[in-house]
Coordinates of C-alpha atoms in Angstrom, one line a residue:
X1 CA 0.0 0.0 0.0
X2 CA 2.8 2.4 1.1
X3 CA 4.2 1.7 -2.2
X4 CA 1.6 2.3 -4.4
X5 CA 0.8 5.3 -2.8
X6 CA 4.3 6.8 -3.0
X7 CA 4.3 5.6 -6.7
X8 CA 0.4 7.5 -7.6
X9 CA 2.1 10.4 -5.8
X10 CA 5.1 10.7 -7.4
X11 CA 3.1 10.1 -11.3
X12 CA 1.0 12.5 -10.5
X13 CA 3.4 15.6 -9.5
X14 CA 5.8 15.0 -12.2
X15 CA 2.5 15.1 -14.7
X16 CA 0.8 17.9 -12.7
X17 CA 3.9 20.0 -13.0
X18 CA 4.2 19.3 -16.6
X19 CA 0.8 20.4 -17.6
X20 CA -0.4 23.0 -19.2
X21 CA -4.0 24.5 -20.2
X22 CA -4.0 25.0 -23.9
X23 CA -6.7 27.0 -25.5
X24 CA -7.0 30.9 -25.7
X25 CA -6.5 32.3 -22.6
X26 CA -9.2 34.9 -21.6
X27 CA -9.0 38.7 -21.8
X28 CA -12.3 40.8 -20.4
X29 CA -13.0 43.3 -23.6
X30 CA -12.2 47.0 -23.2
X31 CA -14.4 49.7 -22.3
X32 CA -16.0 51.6 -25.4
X33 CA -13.8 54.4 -26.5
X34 CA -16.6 56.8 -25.7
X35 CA -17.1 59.4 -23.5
X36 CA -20.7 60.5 -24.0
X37 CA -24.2 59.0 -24.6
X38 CA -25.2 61.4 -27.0
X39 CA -23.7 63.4 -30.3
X40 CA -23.8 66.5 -28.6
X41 CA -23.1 67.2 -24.6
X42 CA -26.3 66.2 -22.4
X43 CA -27.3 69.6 -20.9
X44 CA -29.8 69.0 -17.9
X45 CA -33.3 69.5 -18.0
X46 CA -34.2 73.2 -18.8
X47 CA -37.8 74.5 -18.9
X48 CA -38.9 78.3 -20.5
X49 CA -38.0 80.7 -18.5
X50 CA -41.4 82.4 -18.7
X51 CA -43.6 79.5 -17.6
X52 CA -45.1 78.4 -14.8
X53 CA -42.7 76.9 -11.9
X54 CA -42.3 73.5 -12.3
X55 CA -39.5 71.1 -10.3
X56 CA -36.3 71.3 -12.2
X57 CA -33.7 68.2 -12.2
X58 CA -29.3 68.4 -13.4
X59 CA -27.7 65.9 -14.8
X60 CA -24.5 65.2 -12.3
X61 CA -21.9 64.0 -14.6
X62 CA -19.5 61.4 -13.4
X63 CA -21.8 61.0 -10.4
X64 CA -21.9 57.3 -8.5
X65 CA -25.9 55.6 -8.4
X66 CA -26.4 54.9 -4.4
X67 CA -27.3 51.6 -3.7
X68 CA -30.4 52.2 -2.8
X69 CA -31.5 55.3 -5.5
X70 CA -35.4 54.7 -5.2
X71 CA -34.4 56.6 -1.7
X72 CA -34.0 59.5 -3.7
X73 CA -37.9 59.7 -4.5
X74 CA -38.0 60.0 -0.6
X75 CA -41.3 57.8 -0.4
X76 CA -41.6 56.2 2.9
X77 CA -44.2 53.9 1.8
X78 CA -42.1 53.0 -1.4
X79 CA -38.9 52.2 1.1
X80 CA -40.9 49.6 2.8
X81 CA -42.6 48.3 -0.3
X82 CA -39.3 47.9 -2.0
X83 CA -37.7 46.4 1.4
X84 CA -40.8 44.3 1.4
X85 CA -40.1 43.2 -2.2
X86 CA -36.8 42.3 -1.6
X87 CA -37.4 39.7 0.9
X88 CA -40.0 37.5 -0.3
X89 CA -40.0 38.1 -3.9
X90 CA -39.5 34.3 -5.6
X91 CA -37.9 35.6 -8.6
X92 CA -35.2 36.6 -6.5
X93 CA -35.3 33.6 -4.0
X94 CA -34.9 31.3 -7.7
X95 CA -31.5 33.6 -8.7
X96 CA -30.4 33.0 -5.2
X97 CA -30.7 29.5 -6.0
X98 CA -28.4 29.1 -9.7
X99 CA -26.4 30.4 -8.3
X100 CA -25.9 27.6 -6.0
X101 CA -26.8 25.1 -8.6
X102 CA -23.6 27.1 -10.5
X103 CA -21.1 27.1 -7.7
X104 CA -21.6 23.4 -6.5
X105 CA -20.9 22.4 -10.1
X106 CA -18.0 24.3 -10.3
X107 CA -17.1 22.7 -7.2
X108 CA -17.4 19.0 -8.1
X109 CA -15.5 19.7 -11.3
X110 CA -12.6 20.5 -8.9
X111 CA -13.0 17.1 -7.7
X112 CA -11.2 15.9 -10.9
X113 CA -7.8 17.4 -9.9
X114 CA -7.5 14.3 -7.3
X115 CA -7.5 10.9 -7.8
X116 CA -10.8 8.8 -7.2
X117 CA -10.4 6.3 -4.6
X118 CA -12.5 3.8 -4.2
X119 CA -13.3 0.2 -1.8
X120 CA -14.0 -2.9 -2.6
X121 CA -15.1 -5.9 -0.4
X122 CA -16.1 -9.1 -2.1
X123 CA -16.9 -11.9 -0.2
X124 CA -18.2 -15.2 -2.3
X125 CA -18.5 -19.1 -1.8
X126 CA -17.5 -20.8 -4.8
X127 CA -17.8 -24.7 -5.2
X128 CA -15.8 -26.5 -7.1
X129 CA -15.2 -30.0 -8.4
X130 CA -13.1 -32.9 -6.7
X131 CA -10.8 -33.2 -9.5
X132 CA -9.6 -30.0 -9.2
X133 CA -6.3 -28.5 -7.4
X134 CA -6.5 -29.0 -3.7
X135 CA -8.3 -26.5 -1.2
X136 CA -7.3 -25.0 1.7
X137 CA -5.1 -27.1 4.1
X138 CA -4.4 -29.7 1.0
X139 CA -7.6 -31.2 0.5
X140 CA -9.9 -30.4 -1.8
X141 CA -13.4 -29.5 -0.4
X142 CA -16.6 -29.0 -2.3
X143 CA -17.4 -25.8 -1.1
X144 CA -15.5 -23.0 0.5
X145 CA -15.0 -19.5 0.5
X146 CA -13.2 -16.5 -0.8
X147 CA -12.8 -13.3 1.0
X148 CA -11.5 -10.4 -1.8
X149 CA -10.8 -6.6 -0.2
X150 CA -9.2 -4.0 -2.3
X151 CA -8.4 -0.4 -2.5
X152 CA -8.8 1.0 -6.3
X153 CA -7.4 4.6 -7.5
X154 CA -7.8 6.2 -10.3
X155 CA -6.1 9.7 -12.0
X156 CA -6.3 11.4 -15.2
X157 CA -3.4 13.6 -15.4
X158 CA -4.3 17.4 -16.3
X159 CA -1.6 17.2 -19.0
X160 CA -3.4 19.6 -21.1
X161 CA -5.5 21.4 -18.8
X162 CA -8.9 20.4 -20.0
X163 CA -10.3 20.3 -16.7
X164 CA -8.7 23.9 -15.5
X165 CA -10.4 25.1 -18.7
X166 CA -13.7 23.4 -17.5
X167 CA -13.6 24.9 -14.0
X168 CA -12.5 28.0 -15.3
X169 CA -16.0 27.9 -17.7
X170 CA -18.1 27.0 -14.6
X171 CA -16.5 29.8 -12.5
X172 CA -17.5 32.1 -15.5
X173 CA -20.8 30.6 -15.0
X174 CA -21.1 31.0 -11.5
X175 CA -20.0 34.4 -11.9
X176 CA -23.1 34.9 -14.7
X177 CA -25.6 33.9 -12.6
X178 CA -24.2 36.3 -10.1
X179 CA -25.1 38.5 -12.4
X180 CA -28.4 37.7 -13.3
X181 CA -29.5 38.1 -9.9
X182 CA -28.0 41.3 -10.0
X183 CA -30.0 41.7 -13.3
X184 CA -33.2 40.6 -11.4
X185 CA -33.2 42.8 -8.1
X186 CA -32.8 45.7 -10.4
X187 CA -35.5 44.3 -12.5
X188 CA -38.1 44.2 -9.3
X189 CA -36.5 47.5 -7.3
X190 CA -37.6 49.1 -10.8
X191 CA -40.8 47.7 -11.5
X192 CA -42.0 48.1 -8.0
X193 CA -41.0 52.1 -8.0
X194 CA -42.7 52.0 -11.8
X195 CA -45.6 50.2 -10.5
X196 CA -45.7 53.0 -7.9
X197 CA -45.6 55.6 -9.9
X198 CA -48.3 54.3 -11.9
X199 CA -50.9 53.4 -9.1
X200 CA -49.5 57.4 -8.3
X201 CA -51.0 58.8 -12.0
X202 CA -54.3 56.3 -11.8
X203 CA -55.0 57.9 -8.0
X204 CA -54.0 61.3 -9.8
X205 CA -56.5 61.1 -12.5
X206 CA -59.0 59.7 -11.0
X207 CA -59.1 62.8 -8.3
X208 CA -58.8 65.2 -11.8
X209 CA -61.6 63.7 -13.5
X210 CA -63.9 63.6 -10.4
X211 CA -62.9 67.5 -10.0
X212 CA -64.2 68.1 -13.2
X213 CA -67.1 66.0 -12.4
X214 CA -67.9 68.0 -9.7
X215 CA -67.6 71.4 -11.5
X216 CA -69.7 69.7 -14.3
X217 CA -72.3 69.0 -11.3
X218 CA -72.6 72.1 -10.5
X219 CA -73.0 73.7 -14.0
X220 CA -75.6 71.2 -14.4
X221 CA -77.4 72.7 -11.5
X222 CA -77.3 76.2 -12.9
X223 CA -78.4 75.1 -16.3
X224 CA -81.6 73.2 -15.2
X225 CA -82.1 76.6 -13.1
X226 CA -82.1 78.9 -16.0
X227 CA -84.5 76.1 -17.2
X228 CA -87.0 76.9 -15.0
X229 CA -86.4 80.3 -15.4
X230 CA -87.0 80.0 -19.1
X231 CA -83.4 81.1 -19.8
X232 CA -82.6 78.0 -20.8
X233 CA -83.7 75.2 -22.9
X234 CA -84.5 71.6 -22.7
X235 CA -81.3 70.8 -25.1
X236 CA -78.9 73.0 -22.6
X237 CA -80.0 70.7 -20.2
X238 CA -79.5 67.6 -22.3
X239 CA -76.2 68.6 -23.4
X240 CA -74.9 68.9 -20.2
X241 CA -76.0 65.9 -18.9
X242 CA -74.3 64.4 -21.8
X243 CA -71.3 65.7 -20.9
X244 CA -71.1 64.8 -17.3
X245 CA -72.4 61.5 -18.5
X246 CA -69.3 61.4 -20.5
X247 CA -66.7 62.7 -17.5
X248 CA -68.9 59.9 -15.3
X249 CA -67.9 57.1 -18.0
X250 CA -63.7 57.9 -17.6
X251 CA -64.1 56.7 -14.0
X252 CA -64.8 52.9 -14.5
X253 CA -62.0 52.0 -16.3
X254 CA -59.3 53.9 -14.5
X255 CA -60.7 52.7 -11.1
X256 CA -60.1 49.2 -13.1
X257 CA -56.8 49.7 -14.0
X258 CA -55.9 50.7 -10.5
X259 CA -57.1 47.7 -9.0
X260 CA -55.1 45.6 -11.1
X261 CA -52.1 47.5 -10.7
X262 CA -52.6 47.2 -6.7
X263 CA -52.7 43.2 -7.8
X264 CA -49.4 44.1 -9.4
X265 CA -47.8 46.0 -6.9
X266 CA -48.8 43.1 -4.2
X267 CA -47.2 40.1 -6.6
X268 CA -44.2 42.2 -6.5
X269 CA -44.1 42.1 -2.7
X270 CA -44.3 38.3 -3.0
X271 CA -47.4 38.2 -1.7
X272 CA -51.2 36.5 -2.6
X273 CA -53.7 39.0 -4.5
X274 CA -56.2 38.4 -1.1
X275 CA -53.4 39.9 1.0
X276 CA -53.4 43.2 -0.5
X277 CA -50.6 45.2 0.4
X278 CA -50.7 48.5 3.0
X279 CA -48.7 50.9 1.1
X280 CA -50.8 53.4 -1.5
X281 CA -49.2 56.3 -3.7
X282 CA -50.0 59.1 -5.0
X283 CA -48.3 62.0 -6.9
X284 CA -48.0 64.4 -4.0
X285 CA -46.2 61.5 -2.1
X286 CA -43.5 61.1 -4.4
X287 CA -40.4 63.6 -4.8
X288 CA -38.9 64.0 -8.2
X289 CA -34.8 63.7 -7.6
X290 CA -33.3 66.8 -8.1
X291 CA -29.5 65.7 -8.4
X292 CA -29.5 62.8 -11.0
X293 CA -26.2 61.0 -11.7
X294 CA -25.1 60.1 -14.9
X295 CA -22.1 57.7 -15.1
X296 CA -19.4 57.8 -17.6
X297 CA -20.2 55.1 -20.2
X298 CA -16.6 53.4 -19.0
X299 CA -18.4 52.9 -15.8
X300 CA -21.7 51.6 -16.7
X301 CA -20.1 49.1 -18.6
X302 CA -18.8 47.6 -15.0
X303 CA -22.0 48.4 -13.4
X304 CA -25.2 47.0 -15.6
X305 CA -25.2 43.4 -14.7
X306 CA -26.4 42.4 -18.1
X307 CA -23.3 43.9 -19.7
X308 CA -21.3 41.8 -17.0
X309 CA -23.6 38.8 -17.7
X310 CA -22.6 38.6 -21.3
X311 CA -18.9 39.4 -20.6
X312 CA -18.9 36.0 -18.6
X313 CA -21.0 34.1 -21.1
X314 CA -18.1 35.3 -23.7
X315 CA -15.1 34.1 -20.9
X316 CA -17.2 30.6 -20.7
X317 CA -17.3 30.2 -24.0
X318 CA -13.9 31.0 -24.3
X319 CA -12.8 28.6 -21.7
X320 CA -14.7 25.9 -23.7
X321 CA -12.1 25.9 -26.7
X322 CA -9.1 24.6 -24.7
X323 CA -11.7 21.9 -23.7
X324 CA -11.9 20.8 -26.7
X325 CA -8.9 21.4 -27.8
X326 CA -7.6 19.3 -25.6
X327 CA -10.0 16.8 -26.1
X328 CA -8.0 16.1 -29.0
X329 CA -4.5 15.4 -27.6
X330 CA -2.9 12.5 -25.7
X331 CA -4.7 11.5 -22.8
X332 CA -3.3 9.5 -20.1
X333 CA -5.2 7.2 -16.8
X334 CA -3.1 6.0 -13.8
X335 CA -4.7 3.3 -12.1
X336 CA -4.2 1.2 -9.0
X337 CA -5.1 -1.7 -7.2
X338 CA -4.2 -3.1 -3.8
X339 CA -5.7 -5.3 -1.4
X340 CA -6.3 -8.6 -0.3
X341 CA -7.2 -12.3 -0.8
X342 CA -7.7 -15.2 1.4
X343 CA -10.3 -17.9 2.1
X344 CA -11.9 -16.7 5.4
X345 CA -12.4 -13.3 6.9
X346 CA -10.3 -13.9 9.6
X347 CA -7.5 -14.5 7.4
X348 CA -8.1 -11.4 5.5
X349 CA -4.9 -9.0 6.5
X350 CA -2.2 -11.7 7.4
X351 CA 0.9 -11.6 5.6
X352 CA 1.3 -13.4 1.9
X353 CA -2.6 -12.6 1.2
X354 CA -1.8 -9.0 -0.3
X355 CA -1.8 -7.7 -3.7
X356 CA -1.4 -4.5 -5.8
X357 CA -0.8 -3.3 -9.5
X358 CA -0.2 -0.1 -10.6
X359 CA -0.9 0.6 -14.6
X360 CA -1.0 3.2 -16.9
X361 CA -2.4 3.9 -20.3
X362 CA -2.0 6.2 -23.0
X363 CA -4.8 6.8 -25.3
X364 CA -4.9 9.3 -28.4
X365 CA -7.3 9.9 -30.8
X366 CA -6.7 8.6 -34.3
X367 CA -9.7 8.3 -36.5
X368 CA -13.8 9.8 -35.5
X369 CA -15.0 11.3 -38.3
X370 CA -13.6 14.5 -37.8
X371 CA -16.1 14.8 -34.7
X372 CA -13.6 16.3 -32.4
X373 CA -12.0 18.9 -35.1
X374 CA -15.7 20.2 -35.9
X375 CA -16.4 20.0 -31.8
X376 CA -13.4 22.7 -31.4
X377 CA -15.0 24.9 -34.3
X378 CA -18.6 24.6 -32.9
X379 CA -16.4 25.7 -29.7
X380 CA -14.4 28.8 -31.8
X381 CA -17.6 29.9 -33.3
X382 CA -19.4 29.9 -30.0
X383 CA -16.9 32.6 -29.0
X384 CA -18.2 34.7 -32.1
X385 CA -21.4 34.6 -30.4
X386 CA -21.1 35.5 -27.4
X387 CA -18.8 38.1 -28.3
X388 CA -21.4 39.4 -30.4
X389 CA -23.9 39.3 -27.6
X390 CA -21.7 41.3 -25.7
X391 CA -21.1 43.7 -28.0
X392 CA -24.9 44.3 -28.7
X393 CA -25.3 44.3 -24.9
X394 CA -22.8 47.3 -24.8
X395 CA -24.7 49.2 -27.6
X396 CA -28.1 48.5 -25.6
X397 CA -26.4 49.8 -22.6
X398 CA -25.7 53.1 -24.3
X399 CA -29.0 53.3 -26.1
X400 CA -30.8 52.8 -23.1
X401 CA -28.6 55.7 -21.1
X402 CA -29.1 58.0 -24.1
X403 CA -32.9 57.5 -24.6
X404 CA -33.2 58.2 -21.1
X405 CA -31.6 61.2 -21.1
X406 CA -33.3 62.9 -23.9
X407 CA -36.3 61.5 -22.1
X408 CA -36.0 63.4 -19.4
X409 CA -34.7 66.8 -21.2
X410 CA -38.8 66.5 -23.5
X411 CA -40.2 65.6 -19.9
X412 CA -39.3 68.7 -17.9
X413 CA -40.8 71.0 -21.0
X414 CA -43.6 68.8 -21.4
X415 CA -44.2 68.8 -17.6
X416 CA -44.2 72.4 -18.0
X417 CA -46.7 72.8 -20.7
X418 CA -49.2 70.9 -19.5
X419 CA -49.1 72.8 -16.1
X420 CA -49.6 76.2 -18.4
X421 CA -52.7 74.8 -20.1
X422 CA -54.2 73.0 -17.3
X423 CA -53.6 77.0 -15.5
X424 CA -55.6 78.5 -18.3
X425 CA -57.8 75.9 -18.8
X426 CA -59.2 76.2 -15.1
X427 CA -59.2 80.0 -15.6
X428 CA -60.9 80.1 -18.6
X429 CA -64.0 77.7 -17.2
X430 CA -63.7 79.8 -14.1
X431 CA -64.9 82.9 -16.2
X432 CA -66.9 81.2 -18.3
X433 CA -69.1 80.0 -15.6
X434 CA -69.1 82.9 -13.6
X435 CA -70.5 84.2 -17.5
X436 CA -73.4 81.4 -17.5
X437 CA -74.3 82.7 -14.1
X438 CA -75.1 86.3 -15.9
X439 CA -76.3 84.7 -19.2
X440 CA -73.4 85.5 -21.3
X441 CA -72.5 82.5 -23.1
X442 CA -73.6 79.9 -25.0
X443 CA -74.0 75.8 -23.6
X444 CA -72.1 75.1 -26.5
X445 CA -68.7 77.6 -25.1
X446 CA -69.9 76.0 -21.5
X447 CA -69.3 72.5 -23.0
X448 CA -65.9 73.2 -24.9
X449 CA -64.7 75.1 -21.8
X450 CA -65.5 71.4 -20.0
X451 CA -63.4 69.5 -22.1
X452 CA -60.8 71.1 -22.5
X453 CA -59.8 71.5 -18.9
X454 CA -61.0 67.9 -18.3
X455 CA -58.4 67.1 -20.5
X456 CA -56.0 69.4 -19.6
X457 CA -56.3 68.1 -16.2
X458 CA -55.7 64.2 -17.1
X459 CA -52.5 65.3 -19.8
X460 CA -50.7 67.3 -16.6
X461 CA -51.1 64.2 -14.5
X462 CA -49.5 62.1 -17.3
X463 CA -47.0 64.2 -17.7
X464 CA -45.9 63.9 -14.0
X465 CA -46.0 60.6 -14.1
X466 CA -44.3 60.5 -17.0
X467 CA -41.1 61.9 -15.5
X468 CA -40.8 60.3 -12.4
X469 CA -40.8 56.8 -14.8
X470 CA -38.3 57.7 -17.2
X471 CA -36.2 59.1 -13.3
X472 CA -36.9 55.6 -12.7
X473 CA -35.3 54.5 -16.3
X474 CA -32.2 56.5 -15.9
X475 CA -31.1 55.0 -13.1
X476 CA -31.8 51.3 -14.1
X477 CA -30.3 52.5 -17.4
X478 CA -27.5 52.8 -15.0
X479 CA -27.5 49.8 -13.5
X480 CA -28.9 51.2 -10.1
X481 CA -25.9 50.7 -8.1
X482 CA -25.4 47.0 -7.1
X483 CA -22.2 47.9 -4.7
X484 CA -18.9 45.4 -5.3
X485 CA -19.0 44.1 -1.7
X486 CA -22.9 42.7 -1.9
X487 CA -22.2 39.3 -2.6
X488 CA -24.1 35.9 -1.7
X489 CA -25.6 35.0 0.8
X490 CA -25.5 38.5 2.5
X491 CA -26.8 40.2 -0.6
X492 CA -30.1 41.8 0.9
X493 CA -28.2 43.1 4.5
X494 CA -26.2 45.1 2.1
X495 CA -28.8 46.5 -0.4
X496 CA -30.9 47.1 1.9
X497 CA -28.3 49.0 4.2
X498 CA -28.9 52.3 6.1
X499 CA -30.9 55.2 4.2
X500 CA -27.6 57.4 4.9
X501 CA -26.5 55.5 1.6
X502 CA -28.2 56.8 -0.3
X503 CA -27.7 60.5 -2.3
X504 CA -29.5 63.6 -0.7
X505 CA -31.0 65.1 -3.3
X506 CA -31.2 68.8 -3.6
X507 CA -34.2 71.2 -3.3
X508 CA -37.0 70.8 -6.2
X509 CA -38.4 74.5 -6.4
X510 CA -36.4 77.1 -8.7

């Protein structure tokens, strides 16, 4: 035993020492030799001058995204929602788990840099006939019994390194899915604050609609007045109750919608539809950052996780052409067995029963078909893939940046001119019903007057909305700041760290 084990040993340093991985060895791609998202420089939101006041945001370039940015919205509710989220979400909980299912494969295809050991104990009762050699103590019995105990080992040399290349793909893959759940809490953390902000515009325009509803009410009242007064007629009436028959109707369906998207916000939590979830929204709860960062797009590269997630798809892939490379060379198997034999168990470890051999084999592929050679291009060409992949992942990266940037620069004028005609829309039907009071204007002037602030109303709602989503969308265009340290199984104690992570943001008023 002592000898084959000095004789395994020896084999396998000498060969261990000697090998090498061949294959392309791995390189992570540079950065994009860009330094902006856009052809000209990104100036921050600007509104006119002349308008009404309306919150104004600046782009902070070269700014870092705080771990937790839905903090900057400086929702309460949405913290604990988001916390809430975090926790019991299963989309997360499955992430969690590849990557286990990743790292424990990577594991046992470590295993293969040791030799397998295994033991064997046989025992059997053979008979055999009388004319046959003598048994046991010279005499040749009938029946009797064999006792066979044996240690086997077994190593495959790394000569090549085909199985460094393997781990080194599985590592990549571990280090993908690490990613992906990287890909997914940003996925949720955004959806949840988007699915906020939403419930926030259906609560909004609701309330506008029911305001005009309400006005509408009353101008029904003084209509059917001037009826009875005769300074009015049957089809004033009518038309007005058409119209606030019309208002009435926008109620249903946006009451609808927000229903569902409190079913929505409660999945996101993890939670059954029948256990609705506490938190509500609305647009007066939410802040619109002031301070937004914008990386530079060096950065982002390292920060968006699905950027990261296809640079490790690209280094697995990469890793996969020495495997098969190497699947083509000389291979060579060390095997050993020791033990012992003898005709009772008692008998088992006394001297002269033991036994050992120690072998090795060579074995090279000669002729398969060319199955191997078109294996290592299948491998080469899955490189070209993935480095495509990664490439196009870069350009989404930047696309997704840039379209959120001039998002927000159309938003803060938008935002801005649907506050000046909701403003003169209310004034307007302001004067025009203190005129139907007086009798100084047509239904018909009444009615337009209606609509058009009913509108008005809804559209400045939207627009809010509007840009608090695409605030959202710049900073999961970002990659919303998973820091370096957060790494399994702490993840969540470091996302979800102290609020004095995350970025003040400045004052909202001009």
């Amino acid at each position: 035993m002592t000898r084959l084990a000095r004789g395994l040993a020896t084999g396998c340093a000498s060969l261990w020492l000697a090998s090498c991985a061949v294959g392309p060895n791995f390189s992570p791609p540079p950065a994009p030799d860009v330094t902006r998202y856009t052809p000209e420089p990104t100036a921050s939101p600007r509104s006119e001058a002349d308008g009404p006041r309306v919150p104004r945001q600046r782009f902070v370039h070269g700014g870092d995204i705080p771990t937790r940015w839905w903090g900057a919205f400086r929702s309460k509710p949405l913290n604990e929602l988001i916390r809430l989220s975090i926790e019991h979400n299963p989309s997360l909980q499955s992430a969690e788990a590849a990557i286990r299912v990743a790292n424990f494969n990577a594991l046992a295809q470590r295993g293969l840099f040791f030799p397998q050991i295994g033991a064997n104990y046989t025992p059997s009762q053979q008979q055999i006939s009388g004319a046959s050699s003598s048994g046991p103590g010279g005499q040749s019995p009938a029946v009797f019994s064999l006792h066979t105990a044996q240690l086997e080992v077994s190593f495959v040399p790394d000569i090549w390194g085909q199985n460094v290349r393997a781990v080194e793909s599985l590592d990549a893959i571990t280090e993908q899915q690490l990613f992906q759940l990287e890909a997914a809490y940003l996925t949720l953390t955004a959806n949840v604050v988007t699915a906020a902000i939403q419930e926030a515009s259906l609560r909004g325009q609701i309330a506008a609609i029911q305001r005009v509803v309400k006005i509408e009410r009353g101008i029904l009242e003084i209509v059917k007045n001037q009826h009875t007064a005769g300074s009015a007629s049957q089809v004033d009436v009518l038309a007005q109750e058409a119209a606030l028959a019309q208002s009435e109707q926008l109620l249903p369906p946006l009451q609808k919608q927000l229903a569902v998207q409190r079913d929505l916000l409660t999945a996101l939590a993890g939670q059954f539809s029948a256990d609705e979830i506490l938190q509500k929204f609305t647009l007066d709860g939410l802040t619109l950052p002031a301070n937004l960062p914008v990386s530079l797009p060096s950065k982002v590269i390292s920060q968006r996780p699905d950027v990261r997630a296809a640079e490790a798809l690209l280094h697995s892939a990469n890793a996969l052409v020495g495997v098969s490379i190497a699947a083509r060379l000389p291979n060579v198997t060390i095997t050993g067995n020791a033990g012992s034999v003898a005709f009772s168990l008692a008998e088992l470890f006394t001297p002269g029963t033991s036994f050992y051999v120690i072998a090795a084999s060579m074995t090279q592929p000669l002729f398969d078909g060319l199955t191997l050679y078109h294996k290592q291009k299948a491998a080469e060409a899955a490189v070209d893939q993935a480095d495509a992949l990664y490439r196009q992942a870069v350009v989404t990266a930047m696309q997704n940046v840039a379209d959120a940037l001039r998002s927000l620069q159309a938003d803060a004028r938008a935002v801005q001119a649907a506050v000046k005609a909701e403003l003169a829309a209310k004034a307007s039907l302001d004067i025009i019903q203190k005129q139907l009071v007086l009798g100084q204007v047509s239904q018909v002037v009444v009615l337009n007057a209606q609509q058009v602030y009913l509108t008005a109303a809804v559209v400045r709602v939207q627009a809010q909305a509007t840009r608090l989503s695409d605030t959202a969308a710049l900073f999961m265009a970002l990659g919303g700041g998973w820091p370096a340290q957060c790494t399994t199984p702490v993840w969540r104690d470091c996302v979800l760290a102290d609020a004095s992570t995350v970025t003040a943001p400045a004052s909202n008023t001009k």
